[in-house]
XYZ file of C-alpha atoms in Angstrom:
573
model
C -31.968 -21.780 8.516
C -29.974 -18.792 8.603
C -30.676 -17.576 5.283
C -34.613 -17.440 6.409
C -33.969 -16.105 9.547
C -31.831 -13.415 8.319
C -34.765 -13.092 5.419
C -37.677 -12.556 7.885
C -35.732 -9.969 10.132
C -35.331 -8.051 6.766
C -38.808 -8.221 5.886
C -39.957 -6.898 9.324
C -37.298 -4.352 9.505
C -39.451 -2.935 6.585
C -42.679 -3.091 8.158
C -41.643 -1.706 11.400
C -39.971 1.521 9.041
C -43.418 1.607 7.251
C -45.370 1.460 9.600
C -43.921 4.000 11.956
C -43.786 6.432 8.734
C -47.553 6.051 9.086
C -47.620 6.804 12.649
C -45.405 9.758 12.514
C -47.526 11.114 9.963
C -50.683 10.799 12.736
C -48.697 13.330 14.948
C -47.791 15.723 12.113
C -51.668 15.546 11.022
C -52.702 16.028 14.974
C -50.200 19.324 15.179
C -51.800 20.577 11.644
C -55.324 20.244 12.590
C -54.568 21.994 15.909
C -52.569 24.751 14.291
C -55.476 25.189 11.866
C -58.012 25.395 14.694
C -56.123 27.949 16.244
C -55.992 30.188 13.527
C -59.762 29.715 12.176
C -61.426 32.477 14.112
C -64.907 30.683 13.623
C -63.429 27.340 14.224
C -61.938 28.656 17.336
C -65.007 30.345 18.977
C -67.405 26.895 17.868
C -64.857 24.925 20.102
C -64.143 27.391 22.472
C -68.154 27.758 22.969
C -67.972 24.070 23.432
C -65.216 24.241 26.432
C -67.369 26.701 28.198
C -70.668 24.345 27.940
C -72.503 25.672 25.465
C -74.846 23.627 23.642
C -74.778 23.739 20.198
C -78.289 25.316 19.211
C -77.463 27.762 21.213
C -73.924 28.273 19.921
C -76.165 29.128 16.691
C -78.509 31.093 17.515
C -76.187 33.710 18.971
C -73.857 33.857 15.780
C -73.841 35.002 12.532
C -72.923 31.531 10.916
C -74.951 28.370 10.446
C -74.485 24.655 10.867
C -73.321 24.052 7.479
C -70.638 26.600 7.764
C -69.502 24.727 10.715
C -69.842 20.884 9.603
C -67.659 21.877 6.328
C -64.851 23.519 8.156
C -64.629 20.091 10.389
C -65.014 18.012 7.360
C -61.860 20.413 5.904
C -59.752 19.359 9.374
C -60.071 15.874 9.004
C -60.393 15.195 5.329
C -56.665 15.212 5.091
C -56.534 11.881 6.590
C -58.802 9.438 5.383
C -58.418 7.485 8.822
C -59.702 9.599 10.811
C -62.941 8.745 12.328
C -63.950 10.821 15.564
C -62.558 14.347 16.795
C -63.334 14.536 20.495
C -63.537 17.739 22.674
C -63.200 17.528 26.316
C -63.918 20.442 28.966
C -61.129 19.403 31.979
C -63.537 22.046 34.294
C -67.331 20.625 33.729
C -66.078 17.182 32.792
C -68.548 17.352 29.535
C -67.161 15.465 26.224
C -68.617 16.175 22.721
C -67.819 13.447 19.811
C -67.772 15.061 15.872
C -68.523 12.029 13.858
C -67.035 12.687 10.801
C -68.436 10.141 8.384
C -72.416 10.140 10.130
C -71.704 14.159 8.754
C -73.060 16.579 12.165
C -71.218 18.134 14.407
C -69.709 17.977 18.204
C -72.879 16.068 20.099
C -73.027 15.558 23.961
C -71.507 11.747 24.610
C -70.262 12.214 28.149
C -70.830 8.864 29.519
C -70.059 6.880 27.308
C -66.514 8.345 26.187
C -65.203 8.847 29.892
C -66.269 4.796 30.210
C -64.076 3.902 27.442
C -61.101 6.842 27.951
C -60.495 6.689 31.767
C -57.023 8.509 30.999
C -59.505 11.534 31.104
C -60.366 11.671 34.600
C -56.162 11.878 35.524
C -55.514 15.003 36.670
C -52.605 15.366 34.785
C -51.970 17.670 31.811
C -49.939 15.408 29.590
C -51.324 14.147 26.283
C -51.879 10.712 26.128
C -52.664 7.749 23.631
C -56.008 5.823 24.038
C -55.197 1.955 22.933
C -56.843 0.165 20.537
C -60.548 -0.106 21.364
C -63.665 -1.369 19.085
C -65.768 1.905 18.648
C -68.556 2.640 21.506
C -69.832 5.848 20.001
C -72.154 4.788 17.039
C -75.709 3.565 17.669
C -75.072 0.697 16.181
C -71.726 -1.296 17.502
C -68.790 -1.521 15.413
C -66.510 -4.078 15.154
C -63.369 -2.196 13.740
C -60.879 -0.805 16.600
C -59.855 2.200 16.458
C -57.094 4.757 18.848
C -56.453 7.951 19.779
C -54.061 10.295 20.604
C -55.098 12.709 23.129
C -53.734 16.963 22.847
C -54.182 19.369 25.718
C -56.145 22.166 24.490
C -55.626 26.188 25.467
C -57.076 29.501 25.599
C -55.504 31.110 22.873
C -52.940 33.808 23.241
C -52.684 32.193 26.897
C -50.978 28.898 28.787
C -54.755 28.402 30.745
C -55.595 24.898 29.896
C -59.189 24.019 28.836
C -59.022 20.188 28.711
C -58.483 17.837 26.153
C -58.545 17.591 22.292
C -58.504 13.804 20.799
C -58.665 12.205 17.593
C -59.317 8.747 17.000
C -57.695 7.130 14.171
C -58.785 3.550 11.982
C -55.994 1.036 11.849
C -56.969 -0.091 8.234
C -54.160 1.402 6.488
C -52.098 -0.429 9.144
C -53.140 -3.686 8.450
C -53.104 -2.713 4.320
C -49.547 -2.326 4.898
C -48.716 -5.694 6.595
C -51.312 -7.138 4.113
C -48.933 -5.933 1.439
C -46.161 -8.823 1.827
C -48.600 -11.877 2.091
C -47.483 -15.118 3.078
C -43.936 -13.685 2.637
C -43.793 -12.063 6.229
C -44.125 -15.030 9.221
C -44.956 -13.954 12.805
C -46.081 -10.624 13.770
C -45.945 -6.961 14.529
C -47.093 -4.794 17.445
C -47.829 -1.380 17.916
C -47.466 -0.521 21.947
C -47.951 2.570 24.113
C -45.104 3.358 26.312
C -46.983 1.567 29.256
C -47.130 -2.114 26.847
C -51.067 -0.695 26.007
C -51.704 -2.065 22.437
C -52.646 -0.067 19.440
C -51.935 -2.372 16.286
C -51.518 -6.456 16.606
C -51.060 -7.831 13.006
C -52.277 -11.055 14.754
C -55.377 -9.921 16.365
C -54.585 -11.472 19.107
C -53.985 -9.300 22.028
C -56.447 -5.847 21.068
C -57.996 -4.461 24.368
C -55.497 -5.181 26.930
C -51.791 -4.978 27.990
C -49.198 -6.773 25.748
C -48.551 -9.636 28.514
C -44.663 -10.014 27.480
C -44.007 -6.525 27.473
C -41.696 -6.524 29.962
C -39.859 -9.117 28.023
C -39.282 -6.773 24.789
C -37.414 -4.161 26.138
C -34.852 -4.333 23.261
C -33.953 -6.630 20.004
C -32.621 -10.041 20.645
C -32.314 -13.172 18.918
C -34.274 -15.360 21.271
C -36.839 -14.312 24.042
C -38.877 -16.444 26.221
C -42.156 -15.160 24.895
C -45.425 -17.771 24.500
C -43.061 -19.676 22.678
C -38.836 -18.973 21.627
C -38.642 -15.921 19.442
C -36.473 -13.584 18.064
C -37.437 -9.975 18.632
C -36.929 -6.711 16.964
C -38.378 -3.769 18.815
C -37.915 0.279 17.606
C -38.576 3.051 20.101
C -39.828 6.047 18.728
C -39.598 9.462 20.351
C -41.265 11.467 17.667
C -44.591 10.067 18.109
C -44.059 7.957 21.560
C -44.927 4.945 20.558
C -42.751 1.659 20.874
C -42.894 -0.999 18.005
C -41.874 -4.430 17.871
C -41.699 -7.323 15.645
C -42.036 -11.468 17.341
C -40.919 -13.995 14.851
C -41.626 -17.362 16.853
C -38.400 -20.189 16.188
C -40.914 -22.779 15.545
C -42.111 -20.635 12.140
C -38.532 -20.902 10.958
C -38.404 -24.334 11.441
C -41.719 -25.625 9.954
C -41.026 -23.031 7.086
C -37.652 -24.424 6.458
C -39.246 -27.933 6.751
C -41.398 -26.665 3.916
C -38.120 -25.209 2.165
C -36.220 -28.653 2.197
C -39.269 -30.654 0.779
C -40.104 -28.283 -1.950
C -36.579 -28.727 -2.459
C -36.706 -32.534 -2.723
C -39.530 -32.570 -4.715
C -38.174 -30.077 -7.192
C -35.230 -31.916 -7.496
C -37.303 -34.848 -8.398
C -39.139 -32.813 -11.118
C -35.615 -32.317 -12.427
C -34.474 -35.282 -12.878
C -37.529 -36.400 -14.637
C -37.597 -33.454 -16.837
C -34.524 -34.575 -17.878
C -34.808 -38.269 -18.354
C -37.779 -36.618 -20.417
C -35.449 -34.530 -22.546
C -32.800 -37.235 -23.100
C -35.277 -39.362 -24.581
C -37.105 -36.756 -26.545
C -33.660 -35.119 -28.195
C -32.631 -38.925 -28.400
C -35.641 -39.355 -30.545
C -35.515 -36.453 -32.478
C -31.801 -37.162 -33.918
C -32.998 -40.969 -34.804
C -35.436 -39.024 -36.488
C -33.501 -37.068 -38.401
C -30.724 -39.666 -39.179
C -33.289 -41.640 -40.975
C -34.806 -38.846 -43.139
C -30.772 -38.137 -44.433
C -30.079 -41.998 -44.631
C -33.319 -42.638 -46.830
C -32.686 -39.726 -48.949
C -29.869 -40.658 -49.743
C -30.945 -44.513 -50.480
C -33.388 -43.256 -52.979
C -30.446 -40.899 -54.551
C -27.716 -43.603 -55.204
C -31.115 -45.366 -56.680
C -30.603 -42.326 -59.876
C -33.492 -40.227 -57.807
C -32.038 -37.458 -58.495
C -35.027 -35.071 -58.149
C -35.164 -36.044 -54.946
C -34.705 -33.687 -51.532
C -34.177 -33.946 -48.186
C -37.586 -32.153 -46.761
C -35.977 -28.714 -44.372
C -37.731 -28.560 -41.308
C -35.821 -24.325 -40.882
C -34.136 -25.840 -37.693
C -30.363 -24.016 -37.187
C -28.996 -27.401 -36.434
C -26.016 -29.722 -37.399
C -28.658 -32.109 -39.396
C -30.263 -29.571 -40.747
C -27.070 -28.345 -42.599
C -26.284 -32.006 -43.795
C -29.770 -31.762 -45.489
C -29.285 -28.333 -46.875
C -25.525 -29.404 -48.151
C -27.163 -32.723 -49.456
C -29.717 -31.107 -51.329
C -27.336 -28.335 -52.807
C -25.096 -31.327 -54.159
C -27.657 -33.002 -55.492
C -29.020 -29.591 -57.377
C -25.827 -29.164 -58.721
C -24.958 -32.660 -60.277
C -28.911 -32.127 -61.338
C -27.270 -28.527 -62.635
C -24.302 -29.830 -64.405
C -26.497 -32.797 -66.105
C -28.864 -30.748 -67.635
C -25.851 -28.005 -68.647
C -26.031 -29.082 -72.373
C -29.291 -28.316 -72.480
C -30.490 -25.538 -71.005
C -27.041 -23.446 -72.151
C -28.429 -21.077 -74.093
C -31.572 -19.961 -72.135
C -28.882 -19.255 -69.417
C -26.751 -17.356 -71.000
C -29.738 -15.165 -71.939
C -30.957 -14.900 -68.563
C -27.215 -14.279 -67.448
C -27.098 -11.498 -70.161
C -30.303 -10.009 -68.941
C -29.343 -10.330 -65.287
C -25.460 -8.603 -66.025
C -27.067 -5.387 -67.781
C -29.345 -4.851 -64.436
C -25.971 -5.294 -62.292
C -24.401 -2.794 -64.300
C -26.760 -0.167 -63.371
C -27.108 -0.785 -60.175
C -23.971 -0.370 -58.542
C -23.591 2.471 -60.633
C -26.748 4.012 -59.144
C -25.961 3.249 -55.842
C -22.256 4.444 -56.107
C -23.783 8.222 -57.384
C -26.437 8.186 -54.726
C -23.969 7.953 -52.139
C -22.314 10.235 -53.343
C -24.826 12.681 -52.900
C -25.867 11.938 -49.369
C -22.309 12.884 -48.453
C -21.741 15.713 -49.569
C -24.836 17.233 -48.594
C -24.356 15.476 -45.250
C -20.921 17.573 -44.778
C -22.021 20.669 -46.608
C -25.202 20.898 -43.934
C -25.041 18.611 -41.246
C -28.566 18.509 -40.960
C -31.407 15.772 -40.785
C -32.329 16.098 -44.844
C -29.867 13.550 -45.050
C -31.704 10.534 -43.085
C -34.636 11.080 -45.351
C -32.382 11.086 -48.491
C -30.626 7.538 -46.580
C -34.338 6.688 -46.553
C -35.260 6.965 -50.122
C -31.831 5.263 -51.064
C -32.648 2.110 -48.772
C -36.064 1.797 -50.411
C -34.312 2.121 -54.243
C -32.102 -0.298 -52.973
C -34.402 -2.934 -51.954
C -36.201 -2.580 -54.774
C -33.297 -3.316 -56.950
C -32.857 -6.563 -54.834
C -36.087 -7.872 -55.510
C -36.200 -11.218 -57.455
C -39.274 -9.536 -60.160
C -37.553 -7.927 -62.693
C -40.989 -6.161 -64.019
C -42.875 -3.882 -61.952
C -46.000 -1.633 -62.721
C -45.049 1.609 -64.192
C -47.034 3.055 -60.947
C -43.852 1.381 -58.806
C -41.415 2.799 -61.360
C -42.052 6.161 -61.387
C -42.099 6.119 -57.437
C -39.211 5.110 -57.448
C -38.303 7.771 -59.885
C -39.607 10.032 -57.200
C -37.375 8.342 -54.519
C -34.327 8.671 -56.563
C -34.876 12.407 -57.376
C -35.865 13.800 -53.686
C -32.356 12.568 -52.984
C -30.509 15.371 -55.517
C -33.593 17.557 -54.748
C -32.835 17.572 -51.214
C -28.771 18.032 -52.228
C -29.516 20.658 -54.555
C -32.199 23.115 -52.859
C -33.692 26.014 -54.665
C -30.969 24.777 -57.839
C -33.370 21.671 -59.501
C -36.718 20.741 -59.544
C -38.775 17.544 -61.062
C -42.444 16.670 -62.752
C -44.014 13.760 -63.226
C -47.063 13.749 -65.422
C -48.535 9.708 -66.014
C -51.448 8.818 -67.384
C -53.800 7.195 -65.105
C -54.375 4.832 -67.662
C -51.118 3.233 -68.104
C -49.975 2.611 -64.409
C -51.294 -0.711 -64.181
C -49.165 -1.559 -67.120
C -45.862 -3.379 -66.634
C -42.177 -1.968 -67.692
C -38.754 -3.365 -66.779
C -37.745 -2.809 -63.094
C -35.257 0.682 -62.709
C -35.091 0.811 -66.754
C -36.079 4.905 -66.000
C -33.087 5.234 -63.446
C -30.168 5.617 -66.066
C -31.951 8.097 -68.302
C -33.029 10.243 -64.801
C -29.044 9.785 -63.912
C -27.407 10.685 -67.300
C -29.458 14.123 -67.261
C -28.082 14.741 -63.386
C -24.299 14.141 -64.589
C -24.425 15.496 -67.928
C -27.238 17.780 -68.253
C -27.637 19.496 -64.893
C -25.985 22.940 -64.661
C -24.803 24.203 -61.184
C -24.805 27.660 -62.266
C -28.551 27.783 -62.847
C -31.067 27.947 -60.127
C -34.195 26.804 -63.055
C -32.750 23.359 -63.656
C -36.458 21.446 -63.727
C -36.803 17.513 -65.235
C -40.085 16.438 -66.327
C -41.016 13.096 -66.877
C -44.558 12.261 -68.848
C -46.182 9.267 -69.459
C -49.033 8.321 -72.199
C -50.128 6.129 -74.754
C -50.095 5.924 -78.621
C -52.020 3.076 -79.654
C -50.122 -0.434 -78.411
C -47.178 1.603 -77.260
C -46.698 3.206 -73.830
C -44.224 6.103 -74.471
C -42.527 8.037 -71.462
C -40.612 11.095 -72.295
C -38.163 12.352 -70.256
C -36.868 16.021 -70.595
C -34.785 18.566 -69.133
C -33.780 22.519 -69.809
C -30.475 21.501 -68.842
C -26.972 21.791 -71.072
C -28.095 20.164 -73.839
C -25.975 17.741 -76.125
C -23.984 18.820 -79.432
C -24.886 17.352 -82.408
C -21.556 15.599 -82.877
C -21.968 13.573 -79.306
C -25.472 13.129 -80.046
C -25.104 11.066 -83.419
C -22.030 9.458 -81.831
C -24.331 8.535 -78.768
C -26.958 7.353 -81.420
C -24.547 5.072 -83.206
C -23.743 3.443 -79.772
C -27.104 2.603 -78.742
C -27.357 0.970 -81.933
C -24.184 -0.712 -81.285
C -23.987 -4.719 -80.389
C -21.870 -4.216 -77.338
C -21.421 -1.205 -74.591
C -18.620 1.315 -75.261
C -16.071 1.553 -72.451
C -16.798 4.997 -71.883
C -19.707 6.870 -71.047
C -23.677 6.753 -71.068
C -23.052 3.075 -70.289
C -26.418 3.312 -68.509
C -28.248 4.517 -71.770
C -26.708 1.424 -73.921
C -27.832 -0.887 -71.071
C -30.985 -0.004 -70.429
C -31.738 -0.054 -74.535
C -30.459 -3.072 -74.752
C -32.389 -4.753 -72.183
C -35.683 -3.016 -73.583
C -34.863 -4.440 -76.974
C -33.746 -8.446 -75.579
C -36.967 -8.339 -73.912
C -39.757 -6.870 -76.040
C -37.852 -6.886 -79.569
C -35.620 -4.182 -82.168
C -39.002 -2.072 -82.288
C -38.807 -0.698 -79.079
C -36.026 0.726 -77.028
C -34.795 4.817 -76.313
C -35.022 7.584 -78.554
C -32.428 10.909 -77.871
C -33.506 14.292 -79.265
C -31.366 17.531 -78.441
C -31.423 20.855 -80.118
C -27.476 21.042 -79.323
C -27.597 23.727 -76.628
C -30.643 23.872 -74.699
C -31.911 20.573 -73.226
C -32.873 17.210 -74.597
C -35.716 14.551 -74.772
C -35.118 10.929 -74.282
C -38.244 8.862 -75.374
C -38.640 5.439 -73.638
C -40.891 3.341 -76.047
C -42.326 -0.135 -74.837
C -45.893 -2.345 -75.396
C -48.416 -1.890 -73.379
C -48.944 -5.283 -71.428
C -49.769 -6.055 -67.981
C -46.705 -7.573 -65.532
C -47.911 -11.046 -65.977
C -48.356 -10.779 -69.648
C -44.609 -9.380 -70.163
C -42.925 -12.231 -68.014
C -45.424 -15.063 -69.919
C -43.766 -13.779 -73.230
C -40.152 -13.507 -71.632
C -40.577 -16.980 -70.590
C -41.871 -18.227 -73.694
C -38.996 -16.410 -75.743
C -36.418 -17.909 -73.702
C -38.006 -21.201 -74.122
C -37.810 -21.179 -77.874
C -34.132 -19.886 -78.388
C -31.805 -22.219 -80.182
C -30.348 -24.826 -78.384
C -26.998 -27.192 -78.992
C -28.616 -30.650 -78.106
């Protein structure tokens, strides 16, 4: 009960603080307009004609500006406030009242009657402003059901203290009731508005518009239970900026039936509960019998010599779920170690195939670091994420299970792995590529181009030279897809370039240097036969040409035949 109680108060503290932030703003908007009045010389003479009983045809007729001029300067006063609905002039000396009806779009009109019938505050002598309650609108021809108030300004000669009579402007109370409408069900009871004499201006409830608030005597301050129509705590704000008194009623009885309301949404929730989780339990209950049974029949049909059979993975991170995947990897590897003696060849083949493509690629990746960091700490700049880009790409690609791309996905990444020591070494080395359009559908072994790109940037490239340029072409003679790659670099003396002919030629790598060369030979030659493979041409001093040479077959057609020749290698059973 407390907890609502204290919950409501909190809520109404914040409507009473908005909607006094609305009211405040009335006065500032009342002392703007006025201000503004004062200082528009034709605004000033229209409404000073208008305290002296002049009608308004006449007021036209003996000055320079028209009706229009007038009707948009009053539209300018009173636009600033959407709310506003009438501006009112009355003359204190001939008793005469004019209305401006701001959304019918004419000016100040003779309404005498009917405004000092419905504002008898006008006919007290006194000259203190004033607030006119909340009052449905009399002025239209047609009646309105929306109330409205005003607040009520003397009105002077200027440069003088003479008073004229009265200035008023009547306000909507729809952005009041937006305001309260703005928290729903959430706020109970209701707020009030009051003059300083109990007169009301807003009633959230409706209830008590056109007359006196009949407990106002009882709401003189806050207090946690008042005697009202009913027991009710009170919270009530005085304002002195714009005189008006505001109060919130929260009747006892709404707490109660609200925390009746609490307690059996309560009850009932806990019901839900339990339910959901009797629900649960038996669900979860069923889904581990479930399981159970799919591990205990596998493994029936296993000690049965089934050994091709699996436990079916349902991708669920759970304890059965590993007991499946564990199940299944034993069973693969008694199937593994069963069919050892005959498949020992083909995967030592494979394994050969698959430890020349490690080589290389640690190797790679070691010298690509390597070049991120020290252009990272020789610039500091952001070349190096896109260089950390281009390595994260080579590097997936080197992951990939498909160990045969399209030439197309070769050369880029070619590309990938040389804007990474183009970027390191600006204005020092540049590349070309030059494929045939015609060949880039065929297939080639996947990174086979990346050891012959790196053993030109360790060997070849000269740091001295700001003309270092690599060109790579691509074309076709006959059944043979030929890419050359070449460089203006160092060059290679005839001694080391017979030695490094013997060694590609050689059964097994050396243990020192162009271990990438020998590799990627090697794997050209398991996979497509002795015909084919790298060809290294050097004039001794001034660059060198290494000549990849493979058939030209499509992806598909180059892992058919590498399948078929593993297939049909000897075999000890």
């Amino acid at each position: 009960m407390e907890l609502l109680k204290k919950a409501q108060i909190g809520i109404h503290q914040q409507m009473i603080a908005a909607l006094q932030n609305i009211m405040d703003n009335r006065s500032k908007t009342i002392r703007d307009i006025l201000l503004k009045i004062y200082n528009d010389q034709d605004l000033n003479t229209y409404i000073m004609s208008m305290m002296d009983d002049t009608e308004p045809g006449e007021f036209y007729a003996d000055n320079t500006f028209d009706k229009q001029t007038i009707v948009n300067k009053l539209d300018d006063l009173v636009s600033v406030d959407k709310n506003i609905s009438h501006l009112i002039l009355y003359n204190n000396t001939t008793k005469k009242a004019y209305l401006y009806l701001y959304d019918l779009n004419y000016t100040f009109s003779d309404f005498t009657k009917p405004i000092i019938k419905n504002i008898p505050q006008l006919q007290k002598p006194t000259q203190e402003s004033f607030i006119i309650p909340a009052h449905l609108d009399p002025y239209y021809a047609l009646q309105s059901s929306k109330y409205k108030f005003g607040i009520a300004s003397n009105f002077y000669y200027p440069r003088s203290s003479l008073f004229l009579g009265r200035f008023i402007i009547e306000f909507g109370i729809e952005d009041l009731q937006n305001t309260v409408l703005q928290f729903g069900k959430d706020m109970q009871g209701y707020l009030l508005i009051l003059t300083k004499e109990g007169d009301v201006i807003f009633d959230s409830s409706s209830t008590y518009y056109g007359k006196k608030y009949p407990y106002f005597d009882k709401i003189g301050q806050s207090s946690d239970s008042v005697q009202l129509a009913e027991d009710s705590i009170v919270n009530v704000v005085n304002s002195d900026q714009s005189k008006f008194i505001y109060a919130s009623v929260l009747p006892k009885s709404t707490l109660s039936k609200q925390l009746s309301i609490f307690n059996n949404s309560t009850y009932l929730a806990a019901i839900i509960l339990l339910l959901f989780i009797f629900s649960v339990y038996f669900f979860v209950t069923g889904i581990i019998s479930k399981r159970v049974n799919r591990i205990v029949n596998a493994m029936g049909k296993t000690v049965k010599s089934n050994l091709l059979h699996r436990i079916p993975l349902t991708h669920k991170d759970n304890e059965f779920e590993q007991i499946a995947i564990h199940f299944n990897k034993m069973c693969d590897n008694l199937q593994d170690y069963i069919n050892k003696s005959y498949v020992y060849e083909l995967q030592q083949k494979v394994a050969e195939m698959k430890i020349l493509e490690n080589q290389i690629n640690p190797h790679f990746l070691y010298n690509s670091l390597e070049a991120i960091r020290a252009r990272l700490e020789i610039d500091g700049n952001d070349e190096g994420g896109q260089m950390i880009y281009s390595l994260a790409t080579l590097f997936r690609a080197s992951l990939k299970a498909d160990s045969v791309v399209t030439i197309a996905e070769e050369i880029e990444f070619c590309h990938m792995y040389l804007n990474i020591f183009e970027v390191r070494y600006q204005n020092l080395f540049q590349f070309h590529i030059d494929i045939q359009d015609n060949i880039k559908h065929c297939g080639i072994i996947k990174l086979i181009l990346q050891p012959i790109v790196e053993n030109y940037l360790i060997h070849g490239f000269d740091r001295r030279r700001q003309d270092n340029v690599l060109s790579i072409r691509g074309y076709q003679e006959g059944n043979t897809i030929c890419i050359t790659v070449s460089d203006n670099g160092i060059g290679i003396p005839f001694d080391k370039l017979n030695e490094l002919k013997r060694k590609l030629n050689t059964a097994s790598p050396s243990t020192i240097g162009s271990i990438g060369l020998h590799n990627a030979n090697e794997r050209i030659k398991l996979l497509f036969g002795s015909s084919y493979g790298l060809d290294i041409e050097s004039d001794g001093s001034n660059g060198s040409n290494v000549t990849l040479r493979i058939p030209c077959l499509r992806p598909e057609e180059i892992k058919e035949q590498n399948i078929t020749m593993l297939k049909n290698l000897p075999s000890n059973h």
